[in-house]
PDB file of C-alpha atoms and ligand atoms in Angstrom:
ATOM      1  CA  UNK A   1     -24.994   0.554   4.060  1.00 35.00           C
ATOM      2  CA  UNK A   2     -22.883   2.907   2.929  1.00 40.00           C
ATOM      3  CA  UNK A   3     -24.557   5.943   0.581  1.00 42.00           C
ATOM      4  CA  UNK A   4     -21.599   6.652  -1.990  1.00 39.00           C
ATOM      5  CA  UNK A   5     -22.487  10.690  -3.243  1.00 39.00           C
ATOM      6  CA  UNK A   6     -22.362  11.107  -7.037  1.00 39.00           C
ATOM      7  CA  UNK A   7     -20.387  14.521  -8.529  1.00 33.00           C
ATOM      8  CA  UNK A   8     -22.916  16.359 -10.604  1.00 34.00           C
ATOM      9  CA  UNK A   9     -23.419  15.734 -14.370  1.00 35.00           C
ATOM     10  CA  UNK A  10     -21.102  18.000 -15.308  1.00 35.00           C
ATOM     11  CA  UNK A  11     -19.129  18.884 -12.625  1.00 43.00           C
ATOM     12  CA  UNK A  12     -17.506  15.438 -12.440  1.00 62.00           C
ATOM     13  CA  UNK A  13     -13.709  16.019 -13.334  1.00 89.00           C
ATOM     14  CA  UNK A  14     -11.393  13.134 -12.745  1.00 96.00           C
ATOM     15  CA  UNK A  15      -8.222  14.070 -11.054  1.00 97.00           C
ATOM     16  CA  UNK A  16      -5.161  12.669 -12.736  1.00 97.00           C
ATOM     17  CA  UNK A  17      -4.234  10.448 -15.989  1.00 95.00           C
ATOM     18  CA  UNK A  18      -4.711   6.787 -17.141  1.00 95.00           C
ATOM     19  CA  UNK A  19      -1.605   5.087 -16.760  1.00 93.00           C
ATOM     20  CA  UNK A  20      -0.555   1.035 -17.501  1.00 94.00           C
ATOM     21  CA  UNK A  21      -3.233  -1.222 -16.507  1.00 96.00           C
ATOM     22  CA  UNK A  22      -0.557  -4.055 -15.392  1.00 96.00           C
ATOM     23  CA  UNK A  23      -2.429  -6.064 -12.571  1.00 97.00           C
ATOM     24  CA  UNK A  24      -2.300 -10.094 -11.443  1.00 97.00           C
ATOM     25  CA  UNK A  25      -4.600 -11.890  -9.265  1.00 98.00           C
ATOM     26  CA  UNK A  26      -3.068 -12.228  -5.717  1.00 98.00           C
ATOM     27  CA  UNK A  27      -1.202  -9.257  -6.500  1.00 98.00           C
ATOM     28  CA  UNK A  28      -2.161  -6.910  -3.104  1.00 98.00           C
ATOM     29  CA  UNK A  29      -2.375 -10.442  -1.262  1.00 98.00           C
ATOM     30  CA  UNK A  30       0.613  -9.100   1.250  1.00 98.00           C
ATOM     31  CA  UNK A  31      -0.941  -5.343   1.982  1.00 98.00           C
ATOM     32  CA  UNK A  32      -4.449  -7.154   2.065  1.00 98.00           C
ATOM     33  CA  UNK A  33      -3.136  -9.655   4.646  1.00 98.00           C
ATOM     34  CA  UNK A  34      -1.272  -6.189   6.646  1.00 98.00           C
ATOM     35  CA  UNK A  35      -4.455  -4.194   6.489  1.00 98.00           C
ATOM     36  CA  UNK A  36      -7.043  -7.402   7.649  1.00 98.00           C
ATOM     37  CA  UNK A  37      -4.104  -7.709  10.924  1.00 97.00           C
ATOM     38  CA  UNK A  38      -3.799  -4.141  11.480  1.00 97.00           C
ATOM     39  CA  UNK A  39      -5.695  -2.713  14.591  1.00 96.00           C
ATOM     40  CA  UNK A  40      -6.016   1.219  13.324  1.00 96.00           C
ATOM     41  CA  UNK A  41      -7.745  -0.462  10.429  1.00 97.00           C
ATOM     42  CA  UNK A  42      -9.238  -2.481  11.872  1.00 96.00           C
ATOM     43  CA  UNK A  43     -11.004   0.036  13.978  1.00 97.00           C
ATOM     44  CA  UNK A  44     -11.405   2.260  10.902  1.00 98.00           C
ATOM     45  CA  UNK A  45     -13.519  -0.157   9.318  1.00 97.00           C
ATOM     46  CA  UNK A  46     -15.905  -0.634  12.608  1.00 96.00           C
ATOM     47  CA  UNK A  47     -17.580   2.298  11.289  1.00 94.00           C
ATOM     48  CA  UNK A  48     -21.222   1.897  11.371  1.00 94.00           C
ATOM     49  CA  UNK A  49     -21.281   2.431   7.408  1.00 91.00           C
ATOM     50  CA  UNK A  50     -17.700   1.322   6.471  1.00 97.00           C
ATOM     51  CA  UNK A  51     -17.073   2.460   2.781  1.00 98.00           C
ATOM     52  CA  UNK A  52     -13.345   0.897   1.048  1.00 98.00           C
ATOM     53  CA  UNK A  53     -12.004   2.451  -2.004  1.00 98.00           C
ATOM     54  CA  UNK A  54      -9.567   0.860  -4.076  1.00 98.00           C
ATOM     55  CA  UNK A  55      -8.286   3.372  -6.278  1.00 98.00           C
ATOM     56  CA  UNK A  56      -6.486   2.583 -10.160  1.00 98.00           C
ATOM     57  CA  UNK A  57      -7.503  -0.860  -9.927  1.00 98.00           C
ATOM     58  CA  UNK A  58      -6.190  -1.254 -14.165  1.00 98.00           C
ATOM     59  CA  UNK A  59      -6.839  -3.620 -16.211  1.00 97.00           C
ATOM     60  CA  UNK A  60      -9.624  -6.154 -14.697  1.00 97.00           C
ATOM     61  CA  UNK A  61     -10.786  -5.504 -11.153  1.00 98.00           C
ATOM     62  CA  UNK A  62      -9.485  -8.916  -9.845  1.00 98.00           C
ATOM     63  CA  UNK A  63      -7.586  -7.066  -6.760  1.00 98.00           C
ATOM     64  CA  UNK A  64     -10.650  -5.333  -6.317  1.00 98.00           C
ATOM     65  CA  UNK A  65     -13.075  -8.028  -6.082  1.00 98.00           C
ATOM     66  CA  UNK A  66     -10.002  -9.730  -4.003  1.00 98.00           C
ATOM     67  CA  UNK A  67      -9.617  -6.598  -1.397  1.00 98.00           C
ATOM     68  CA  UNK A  68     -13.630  -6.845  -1.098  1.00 98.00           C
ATOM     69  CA  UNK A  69     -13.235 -10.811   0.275  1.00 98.00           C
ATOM     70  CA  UNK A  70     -10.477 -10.165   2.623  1.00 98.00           C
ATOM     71  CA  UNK A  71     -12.124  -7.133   4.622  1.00 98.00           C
ATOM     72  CA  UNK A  72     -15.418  -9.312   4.280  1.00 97.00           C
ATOM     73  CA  UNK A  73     -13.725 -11.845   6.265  1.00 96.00           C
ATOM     74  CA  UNK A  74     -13.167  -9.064   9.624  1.00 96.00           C
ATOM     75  CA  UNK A  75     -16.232  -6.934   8.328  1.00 97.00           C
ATOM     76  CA  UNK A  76     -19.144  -8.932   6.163  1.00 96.00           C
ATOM     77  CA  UNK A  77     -21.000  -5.668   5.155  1.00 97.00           C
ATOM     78  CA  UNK A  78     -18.449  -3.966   3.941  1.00 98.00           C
ATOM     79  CA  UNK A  79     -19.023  -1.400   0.764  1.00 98.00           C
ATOM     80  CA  UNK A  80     -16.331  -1.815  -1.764  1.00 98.00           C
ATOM     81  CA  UNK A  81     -15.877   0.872  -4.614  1.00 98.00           C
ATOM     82  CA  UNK A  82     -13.430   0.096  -7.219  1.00 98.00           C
ATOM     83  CA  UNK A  83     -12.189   3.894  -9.205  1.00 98.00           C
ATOM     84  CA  UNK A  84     -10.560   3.805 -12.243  1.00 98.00           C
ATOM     85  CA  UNK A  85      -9.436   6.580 -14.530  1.00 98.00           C
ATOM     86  CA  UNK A  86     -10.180   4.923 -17.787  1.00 97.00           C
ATOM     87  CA  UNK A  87     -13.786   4.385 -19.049  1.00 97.00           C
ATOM     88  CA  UNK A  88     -13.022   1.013 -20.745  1.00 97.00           C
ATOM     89  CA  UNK A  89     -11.996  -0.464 -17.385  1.00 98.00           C
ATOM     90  CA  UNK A  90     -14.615   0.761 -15.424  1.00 98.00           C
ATOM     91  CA  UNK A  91     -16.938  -1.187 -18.551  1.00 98.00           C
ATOM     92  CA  UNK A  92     -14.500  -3.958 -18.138  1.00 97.00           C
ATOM     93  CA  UNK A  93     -15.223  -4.257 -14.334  1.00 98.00           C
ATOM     94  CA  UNK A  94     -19.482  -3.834 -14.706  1.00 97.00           C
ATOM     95  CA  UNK A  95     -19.779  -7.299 -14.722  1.00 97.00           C
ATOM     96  CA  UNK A  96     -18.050  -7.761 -11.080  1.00 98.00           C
ATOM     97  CA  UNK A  97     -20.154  -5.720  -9.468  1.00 98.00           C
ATOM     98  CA  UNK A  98     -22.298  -7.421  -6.520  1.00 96.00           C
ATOM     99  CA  UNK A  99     -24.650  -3.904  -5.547  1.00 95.00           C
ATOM    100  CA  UNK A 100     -24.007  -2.877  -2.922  1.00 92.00           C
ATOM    101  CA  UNK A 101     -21.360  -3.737  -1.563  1.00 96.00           C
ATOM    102  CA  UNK A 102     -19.069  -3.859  -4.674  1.00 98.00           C
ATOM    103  CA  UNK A 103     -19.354  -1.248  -7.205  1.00 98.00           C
ATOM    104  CA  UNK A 104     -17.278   0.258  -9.912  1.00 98.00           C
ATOM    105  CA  UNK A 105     -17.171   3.918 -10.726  1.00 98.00           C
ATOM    106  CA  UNK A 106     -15.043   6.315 -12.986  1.00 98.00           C
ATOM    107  CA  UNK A 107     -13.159   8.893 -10.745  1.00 98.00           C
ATOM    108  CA  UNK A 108      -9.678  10.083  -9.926  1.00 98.00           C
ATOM    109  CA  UNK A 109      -7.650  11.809  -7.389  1.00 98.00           C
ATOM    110  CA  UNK A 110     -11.141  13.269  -5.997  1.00 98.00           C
ATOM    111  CA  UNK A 111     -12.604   9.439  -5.378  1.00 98.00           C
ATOM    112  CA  UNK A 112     -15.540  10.324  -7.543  1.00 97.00           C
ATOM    113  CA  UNK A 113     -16.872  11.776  -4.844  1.00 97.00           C
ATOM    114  CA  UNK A 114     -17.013   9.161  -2.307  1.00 98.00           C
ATOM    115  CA  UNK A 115     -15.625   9.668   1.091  1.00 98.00           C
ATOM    116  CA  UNK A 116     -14.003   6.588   2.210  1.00 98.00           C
ATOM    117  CA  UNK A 117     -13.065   5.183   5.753  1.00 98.00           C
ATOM    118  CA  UNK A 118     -10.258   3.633   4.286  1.00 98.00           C
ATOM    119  CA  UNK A 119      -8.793   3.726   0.515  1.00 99.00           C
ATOM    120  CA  UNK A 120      -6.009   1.848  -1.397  1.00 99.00           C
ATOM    121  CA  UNK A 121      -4.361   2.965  -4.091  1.00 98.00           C
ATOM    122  CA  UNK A 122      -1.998   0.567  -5.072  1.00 98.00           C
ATOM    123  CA  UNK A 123       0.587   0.573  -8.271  1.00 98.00           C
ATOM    124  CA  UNK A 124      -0.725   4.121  -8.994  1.00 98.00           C
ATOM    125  CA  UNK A 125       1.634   6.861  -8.694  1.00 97.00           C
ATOM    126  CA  UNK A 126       4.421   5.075 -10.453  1.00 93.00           C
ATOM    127  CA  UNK A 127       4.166   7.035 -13.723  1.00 92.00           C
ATOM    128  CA  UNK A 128       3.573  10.427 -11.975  1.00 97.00           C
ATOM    129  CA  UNK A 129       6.070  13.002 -11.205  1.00 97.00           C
ATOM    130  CA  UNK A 130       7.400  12.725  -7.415  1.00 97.00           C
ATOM    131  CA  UNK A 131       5.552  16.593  -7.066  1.00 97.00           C
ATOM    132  CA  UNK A 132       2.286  15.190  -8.095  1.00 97.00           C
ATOM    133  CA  UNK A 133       2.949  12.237  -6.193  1.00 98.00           C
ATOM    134  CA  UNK A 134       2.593  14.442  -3.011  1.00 97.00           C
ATOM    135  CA  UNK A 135      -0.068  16.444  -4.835  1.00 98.00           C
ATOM    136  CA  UNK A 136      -1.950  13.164  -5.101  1.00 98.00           C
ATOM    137  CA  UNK A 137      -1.295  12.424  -1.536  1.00 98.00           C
ATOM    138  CA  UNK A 138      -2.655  15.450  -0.249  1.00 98.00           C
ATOM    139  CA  UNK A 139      -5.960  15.574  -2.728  1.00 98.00           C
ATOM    140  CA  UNK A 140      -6.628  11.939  -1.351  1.00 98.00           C
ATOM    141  CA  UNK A 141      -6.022  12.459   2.600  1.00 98.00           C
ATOM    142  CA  UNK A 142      -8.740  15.437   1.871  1.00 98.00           C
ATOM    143  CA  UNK A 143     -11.352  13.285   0.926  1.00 98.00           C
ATOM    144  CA  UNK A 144     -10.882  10.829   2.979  1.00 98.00           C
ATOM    145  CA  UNK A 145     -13.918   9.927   6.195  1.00 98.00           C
ATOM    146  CA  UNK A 146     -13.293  11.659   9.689  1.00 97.00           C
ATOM    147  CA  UNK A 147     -10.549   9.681  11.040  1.00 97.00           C
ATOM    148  CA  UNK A 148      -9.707   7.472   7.641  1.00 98.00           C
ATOM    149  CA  UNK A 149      -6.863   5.785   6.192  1.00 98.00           C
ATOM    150  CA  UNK A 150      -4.734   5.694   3.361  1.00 98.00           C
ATOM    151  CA  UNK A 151      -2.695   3.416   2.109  1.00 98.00           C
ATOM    152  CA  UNK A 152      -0.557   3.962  -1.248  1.00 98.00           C
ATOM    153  CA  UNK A 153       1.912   1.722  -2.540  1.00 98.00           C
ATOM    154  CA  UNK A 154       4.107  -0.233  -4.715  1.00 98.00           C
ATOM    155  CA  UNK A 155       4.895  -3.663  -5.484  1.00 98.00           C
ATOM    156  CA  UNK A 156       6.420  -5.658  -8.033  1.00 97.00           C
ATOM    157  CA  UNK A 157       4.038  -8.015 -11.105  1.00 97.00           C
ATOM    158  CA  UNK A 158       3.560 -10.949  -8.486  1.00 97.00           C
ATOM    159  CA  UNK A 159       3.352  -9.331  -5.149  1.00 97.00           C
ATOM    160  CA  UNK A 160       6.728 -10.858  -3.750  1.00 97.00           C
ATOM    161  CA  UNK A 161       8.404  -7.231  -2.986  1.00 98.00           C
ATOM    162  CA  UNK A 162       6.365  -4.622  -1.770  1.00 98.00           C
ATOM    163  CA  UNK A 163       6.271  -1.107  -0.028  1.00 98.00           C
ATOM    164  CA  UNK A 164       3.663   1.172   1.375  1.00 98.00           C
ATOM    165  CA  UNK A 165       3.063   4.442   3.513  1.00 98.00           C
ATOM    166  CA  UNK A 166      -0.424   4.409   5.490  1.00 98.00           C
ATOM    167  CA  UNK A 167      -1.043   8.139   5.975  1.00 98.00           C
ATOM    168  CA  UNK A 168      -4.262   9.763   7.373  1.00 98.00           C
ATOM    169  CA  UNK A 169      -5.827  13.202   7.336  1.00 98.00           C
ATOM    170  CA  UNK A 170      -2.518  15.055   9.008  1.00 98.00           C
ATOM    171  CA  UNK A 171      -0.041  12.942   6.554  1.00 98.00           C
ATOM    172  CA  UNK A 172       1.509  10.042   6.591  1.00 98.00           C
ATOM    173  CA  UNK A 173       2.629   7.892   9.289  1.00 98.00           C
ATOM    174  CA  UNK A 174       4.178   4.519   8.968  1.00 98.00           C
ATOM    175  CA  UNK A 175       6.479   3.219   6.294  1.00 98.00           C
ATOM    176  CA  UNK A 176       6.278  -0.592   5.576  1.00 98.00           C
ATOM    177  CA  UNK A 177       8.743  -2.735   3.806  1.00 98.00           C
ATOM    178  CA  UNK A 178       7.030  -6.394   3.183  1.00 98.00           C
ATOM    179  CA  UNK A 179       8.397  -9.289   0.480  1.00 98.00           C
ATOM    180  CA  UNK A 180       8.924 -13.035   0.771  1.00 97.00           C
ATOM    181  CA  UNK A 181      12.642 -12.853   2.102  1.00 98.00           C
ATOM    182  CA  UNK A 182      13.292 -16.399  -0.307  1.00 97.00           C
ATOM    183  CA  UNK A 183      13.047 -14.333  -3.186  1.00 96.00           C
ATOM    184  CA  UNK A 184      16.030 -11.287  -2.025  1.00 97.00           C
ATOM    185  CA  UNK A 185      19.634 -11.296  -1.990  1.00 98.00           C
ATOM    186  CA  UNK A 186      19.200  -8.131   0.777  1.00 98.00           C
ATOM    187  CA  UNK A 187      17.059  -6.032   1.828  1.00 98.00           C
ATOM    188  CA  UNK A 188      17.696  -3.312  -0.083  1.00 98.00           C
ATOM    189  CA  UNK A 189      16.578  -5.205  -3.113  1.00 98.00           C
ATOM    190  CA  UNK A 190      13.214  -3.373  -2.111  1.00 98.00           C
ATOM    191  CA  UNK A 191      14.217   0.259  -3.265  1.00 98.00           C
ATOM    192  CA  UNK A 192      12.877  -0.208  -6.415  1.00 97.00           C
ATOM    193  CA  UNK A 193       9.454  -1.106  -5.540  1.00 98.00           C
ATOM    194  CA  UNK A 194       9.678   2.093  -2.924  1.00 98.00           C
ATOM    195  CA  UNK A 195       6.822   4.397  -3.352  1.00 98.00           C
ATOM    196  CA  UNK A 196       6.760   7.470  -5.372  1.00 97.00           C
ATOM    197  CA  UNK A 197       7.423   9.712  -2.791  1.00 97.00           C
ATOM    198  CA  UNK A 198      10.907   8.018  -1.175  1.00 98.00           C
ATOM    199  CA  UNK A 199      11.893   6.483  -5.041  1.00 97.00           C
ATOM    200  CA  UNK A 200      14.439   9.175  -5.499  1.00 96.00           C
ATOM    201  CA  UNK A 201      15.713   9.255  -2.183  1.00 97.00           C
ATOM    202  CA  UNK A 202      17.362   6.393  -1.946  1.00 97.00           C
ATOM    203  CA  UNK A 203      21.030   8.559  -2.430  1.00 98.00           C
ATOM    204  CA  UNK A 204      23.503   9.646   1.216  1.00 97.00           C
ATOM    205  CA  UNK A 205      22.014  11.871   3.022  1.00 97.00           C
ATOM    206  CA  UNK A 206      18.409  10.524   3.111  1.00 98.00           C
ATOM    207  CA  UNK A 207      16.837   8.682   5.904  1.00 98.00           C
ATOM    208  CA  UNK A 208      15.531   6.058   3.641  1.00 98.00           C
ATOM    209  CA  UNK A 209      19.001   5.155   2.060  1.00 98.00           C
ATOM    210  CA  UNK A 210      19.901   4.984   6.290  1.00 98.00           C
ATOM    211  CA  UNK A 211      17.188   2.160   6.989  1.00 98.00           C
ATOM    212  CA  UNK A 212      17.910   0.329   3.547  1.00 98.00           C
ATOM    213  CA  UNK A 213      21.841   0.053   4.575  1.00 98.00           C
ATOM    214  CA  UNK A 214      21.078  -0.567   8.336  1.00 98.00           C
ATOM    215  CA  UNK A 215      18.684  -3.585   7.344  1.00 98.00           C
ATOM    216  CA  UNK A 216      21.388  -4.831   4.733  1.00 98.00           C
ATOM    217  CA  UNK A 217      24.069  -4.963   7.453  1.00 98.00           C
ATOM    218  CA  UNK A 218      22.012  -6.402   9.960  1.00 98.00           C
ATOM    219  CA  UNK A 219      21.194  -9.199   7.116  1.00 98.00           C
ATOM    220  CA  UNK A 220      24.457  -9.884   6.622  1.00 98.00           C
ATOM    221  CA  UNK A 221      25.191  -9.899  10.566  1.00 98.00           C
ATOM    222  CA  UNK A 222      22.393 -12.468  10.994  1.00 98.00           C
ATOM    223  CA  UNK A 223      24.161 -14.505   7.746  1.00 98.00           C
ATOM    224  CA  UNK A 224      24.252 -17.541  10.227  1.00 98.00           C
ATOM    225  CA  UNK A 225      20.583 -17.830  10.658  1.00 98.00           C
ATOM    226  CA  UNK A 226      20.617 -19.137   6.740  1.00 97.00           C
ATOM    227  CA  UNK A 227      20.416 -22.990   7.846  1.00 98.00           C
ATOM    228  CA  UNK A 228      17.026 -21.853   9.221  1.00 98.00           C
ATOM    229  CA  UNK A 229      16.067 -20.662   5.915  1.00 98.00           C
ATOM    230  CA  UNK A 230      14.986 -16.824   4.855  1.00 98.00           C
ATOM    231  CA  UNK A 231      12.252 -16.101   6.937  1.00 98.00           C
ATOM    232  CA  UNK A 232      14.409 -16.628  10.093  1.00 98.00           C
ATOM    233  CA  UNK A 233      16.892 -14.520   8.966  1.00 98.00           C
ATOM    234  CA  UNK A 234      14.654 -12.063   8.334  1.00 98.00           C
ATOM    235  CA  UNK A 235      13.468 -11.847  11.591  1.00 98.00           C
ATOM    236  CA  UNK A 236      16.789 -11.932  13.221  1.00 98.00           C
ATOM    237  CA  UNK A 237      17.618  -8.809  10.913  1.00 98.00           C
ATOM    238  CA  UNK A 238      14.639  -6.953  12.309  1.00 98.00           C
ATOM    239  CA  UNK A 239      15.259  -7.871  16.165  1.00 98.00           C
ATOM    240  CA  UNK A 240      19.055  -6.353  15.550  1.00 98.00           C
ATOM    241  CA  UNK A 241      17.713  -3.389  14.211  1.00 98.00           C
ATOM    242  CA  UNK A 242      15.255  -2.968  16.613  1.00 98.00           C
ATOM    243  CA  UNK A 243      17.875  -3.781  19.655  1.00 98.00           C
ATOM    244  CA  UNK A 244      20.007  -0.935  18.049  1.00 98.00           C
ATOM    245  CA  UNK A 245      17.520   1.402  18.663  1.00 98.00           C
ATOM    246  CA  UNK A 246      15.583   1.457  15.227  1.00 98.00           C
ATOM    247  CA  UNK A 247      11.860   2.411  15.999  1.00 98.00           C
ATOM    248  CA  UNK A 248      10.849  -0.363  14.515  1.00 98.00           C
ATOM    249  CA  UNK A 249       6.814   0.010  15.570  1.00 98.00           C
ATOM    250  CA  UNK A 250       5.272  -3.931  14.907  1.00 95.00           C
ATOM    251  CA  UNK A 251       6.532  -7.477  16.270  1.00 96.00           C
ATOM    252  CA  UNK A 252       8.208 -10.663  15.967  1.00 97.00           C
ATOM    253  CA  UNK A 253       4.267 -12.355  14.552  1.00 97.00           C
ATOM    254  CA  UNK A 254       4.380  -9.596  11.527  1.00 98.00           C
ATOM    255  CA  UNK A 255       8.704 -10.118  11.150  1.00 98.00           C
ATOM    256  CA  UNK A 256       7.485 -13.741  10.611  1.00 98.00           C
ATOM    257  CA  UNK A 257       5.068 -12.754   7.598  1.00 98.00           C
ATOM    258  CA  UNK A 258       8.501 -10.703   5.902  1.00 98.00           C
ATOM    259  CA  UNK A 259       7.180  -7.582   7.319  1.00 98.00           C
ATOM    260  CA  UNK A 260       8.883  -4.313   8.958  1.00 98.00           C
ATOM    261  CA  UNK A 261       7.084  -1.398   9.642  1.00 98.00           C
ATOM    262  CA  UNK A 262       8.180   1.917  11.457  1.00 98.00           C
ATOM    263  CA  UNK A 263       7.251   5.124  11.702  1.00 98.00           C
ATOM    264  CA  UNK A 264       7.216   7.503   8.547  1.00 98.00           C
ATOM    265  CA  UNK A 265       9.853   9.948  10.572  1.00 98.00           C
ATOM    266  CA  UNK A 266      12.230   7.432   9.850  1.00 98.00           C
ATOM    267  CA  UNK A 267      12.612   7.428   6.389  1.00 98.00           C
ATOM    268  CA  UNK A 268      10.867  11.055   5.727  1.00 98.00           C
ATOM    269  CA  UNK A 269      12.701  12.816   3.118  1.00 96.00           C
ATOM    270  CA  UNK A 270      15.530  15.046   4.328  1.00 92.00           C
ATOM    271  CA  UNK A 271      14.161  18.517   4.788  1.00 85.00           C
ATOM    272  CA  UNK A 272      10.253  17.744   5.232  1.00 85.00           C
TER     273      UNK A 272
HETATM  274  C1  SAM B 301      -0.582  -0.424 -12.795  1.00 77.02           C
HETATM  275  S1  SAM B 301      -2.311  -0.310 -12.619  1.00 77.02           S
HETATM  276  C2  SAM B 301      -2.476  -0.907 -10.962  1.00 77.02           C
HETATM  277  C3  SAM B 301      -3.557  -1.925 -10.828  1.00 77.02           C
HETATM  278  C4  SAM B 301      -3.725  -2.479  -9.420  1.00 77.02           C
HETATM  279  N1  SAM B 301      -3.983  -1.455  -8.452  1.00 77.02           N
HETATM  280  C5  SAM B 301      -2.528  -3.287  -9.020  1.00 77.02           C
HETATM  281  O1  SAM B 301      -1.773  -2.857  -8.146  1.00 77.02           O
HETATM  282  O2  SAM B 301      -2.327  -4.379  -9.565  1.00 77.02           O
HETATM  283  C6  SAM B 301      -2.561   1.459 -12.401  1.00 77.02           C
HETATM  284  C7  SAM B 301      -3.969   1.906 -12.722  1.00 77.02           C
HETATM  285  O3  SAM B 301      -4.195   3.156 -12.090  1.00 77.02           O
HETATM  286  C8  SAM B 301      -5.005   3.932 -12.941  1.00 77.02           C
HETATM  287  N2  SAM B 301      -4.852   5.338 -12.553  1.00 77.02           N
HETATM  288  C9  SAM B 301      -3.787   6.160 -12.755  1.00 77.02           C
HETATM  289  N3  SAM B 301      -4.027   7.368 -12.235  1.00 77.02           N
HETATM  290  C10 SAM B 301      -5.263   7.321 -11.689  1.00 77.02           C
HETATM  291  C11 SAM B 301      -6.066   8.261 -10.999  1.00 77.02           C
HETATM  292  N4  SAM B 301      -5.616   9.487 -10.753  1.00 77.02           N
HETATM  293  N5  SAM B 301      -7.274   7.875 -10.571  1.00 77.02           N
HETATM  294  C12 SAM B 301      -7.735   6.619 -10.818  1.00 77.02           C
HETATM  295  N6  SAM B 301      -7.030   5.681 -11.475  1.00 77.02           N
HETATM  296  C13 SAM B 301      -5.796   6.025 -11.889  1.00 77.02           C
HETATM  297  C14 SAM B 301      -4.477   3.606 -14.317  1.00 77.02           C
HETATM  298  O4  SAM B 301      -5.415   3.960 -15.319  1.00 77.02           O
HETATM  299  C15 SAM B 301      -4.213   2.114 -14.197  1.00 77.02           C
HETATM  300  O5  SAM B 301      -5.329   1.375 -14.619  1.00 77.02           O
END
């Protein structure tokens, strides 16, 4: 099982600030479902001692305890640590815990010391700065395992519009847009659920206002799928951009689920 290292009494300084505690059970359900399907995770997590973190989990530790019985279901031993900035959720969450393989700990930025294989911080950065948003990015991919995952994003109260960047220890490297495509008008109705670090790019001149224009003319384009409800056209607008030469990196079985994901070159900011 994996042993999760304690700071020091003394030296233990959480990085970063408590923030809303706005959560909902079934919340993460759609980047849960994406990380349980995806092979580099999955192979992340066939670590002989795989340790999860879930980072700001707010208010009650529902998507904690949730995220704990998805990766159960591909790995059954593995060690879920919930860290939370504020001391009265960590209290809040003591009565979840199921030692060892769910735990609750106060910790920041620095993962309370633990040195996950793969860690989620979800719903987090939204009420930083876009600087300390990459700040944060960087402090995280440091304490990551050898060869570990990250995966930080946004999504709105009910989990129906989501985004997130999976990044490892050299940065990040995929960019995923995911929602239920009943619930959009277009596809660019996902830019305000982007994560911190692409939030303010969506203006000309940024790759990330490119892909949000090129998906909303391909949805329009595919506007005769509609009899075949949403989901179809959804996929039809990802096979257009992908036949027009968008590096569009996962197939028609994830298009199905409302998913796109490419690589993070495609919508890195302009001039990083
Ligand atoms: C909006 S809640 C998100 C809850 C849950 N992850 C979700 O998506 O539903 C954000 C939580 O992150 C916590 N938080 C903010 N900065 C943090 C940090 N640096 N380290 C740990 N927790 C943090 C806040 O205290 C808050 O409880």
């Amino acid at each position: 099982m994996a042993k999760v290292p304690r700071l020091a009494a003394g030296r233990a300084r959480a990085l970063g600030v408590p923030t809303r505690g706005t959560t909902n059970p079934n919340r993460l359900r759609r980047v849960d479902r994406w990380l349980v399907g995806t092979p580099s995770v999955q192979s992340v997590l066939d670590s002989p001692t795989p340790l999860v973190v879930d980072l700001g989990y707010g208010a009650t530790p529902v998507t904690t305890v949730e995220l704990a019985a998805r990766l159960r279901t591909v790995r059954p031993d593995v060690h879920v640590l919930g860290v939370e900035i504020d001391p009265e959720r960590v209290a809040a969450a003591k009565p979840f815990e199921d030692p060892p393989l769910l735990e609750f700990r106060r910790g920041g930025f620095e993962l309370a010391g633990a040195r996950p294989v793969l860690l989620r911080a979800f719903n987090v950065l939204r009420q930083y700065t876009e600087p300390e948003a990459w700040q944060s990015w960087s402090t995280m991919i440091s304490r990551l395992a050898p060869g570990g995952l990250l995966v930080e994003g946004t999504c709105d109260e009910i989990g129906r519009r989501c985004t997130w960047v999976l990044l490892d220890a050299d940065g990040p490297r995929t960019f995923t847009l995911a929602s239920l495509p009943a619930t959009i008008e277009r596809p660019s109705d996902l830019a305000e659920r982007l994560p911190k670090t692409l939030i303010h790019r969506n203006i000309p001149g940024e790759p990330v206002y490119d892909l949000l224009r090129a998906l909303d003319a391909r949805w329009a384009t595919a506007a005769p799928f509609v009899p075949f409800g949403p989901r179809a056209r959804w996929v039809e607008t990802v096979r257009l951009l992908a036949a027009d030469g968008w590096p569009v990196l996962d197939t028609r079985r994830r298009w199905r689920l409302g998913e796109i994901t490419l690589p993070w070159s495609s919508v890195a900011p302009a001039g990083t």
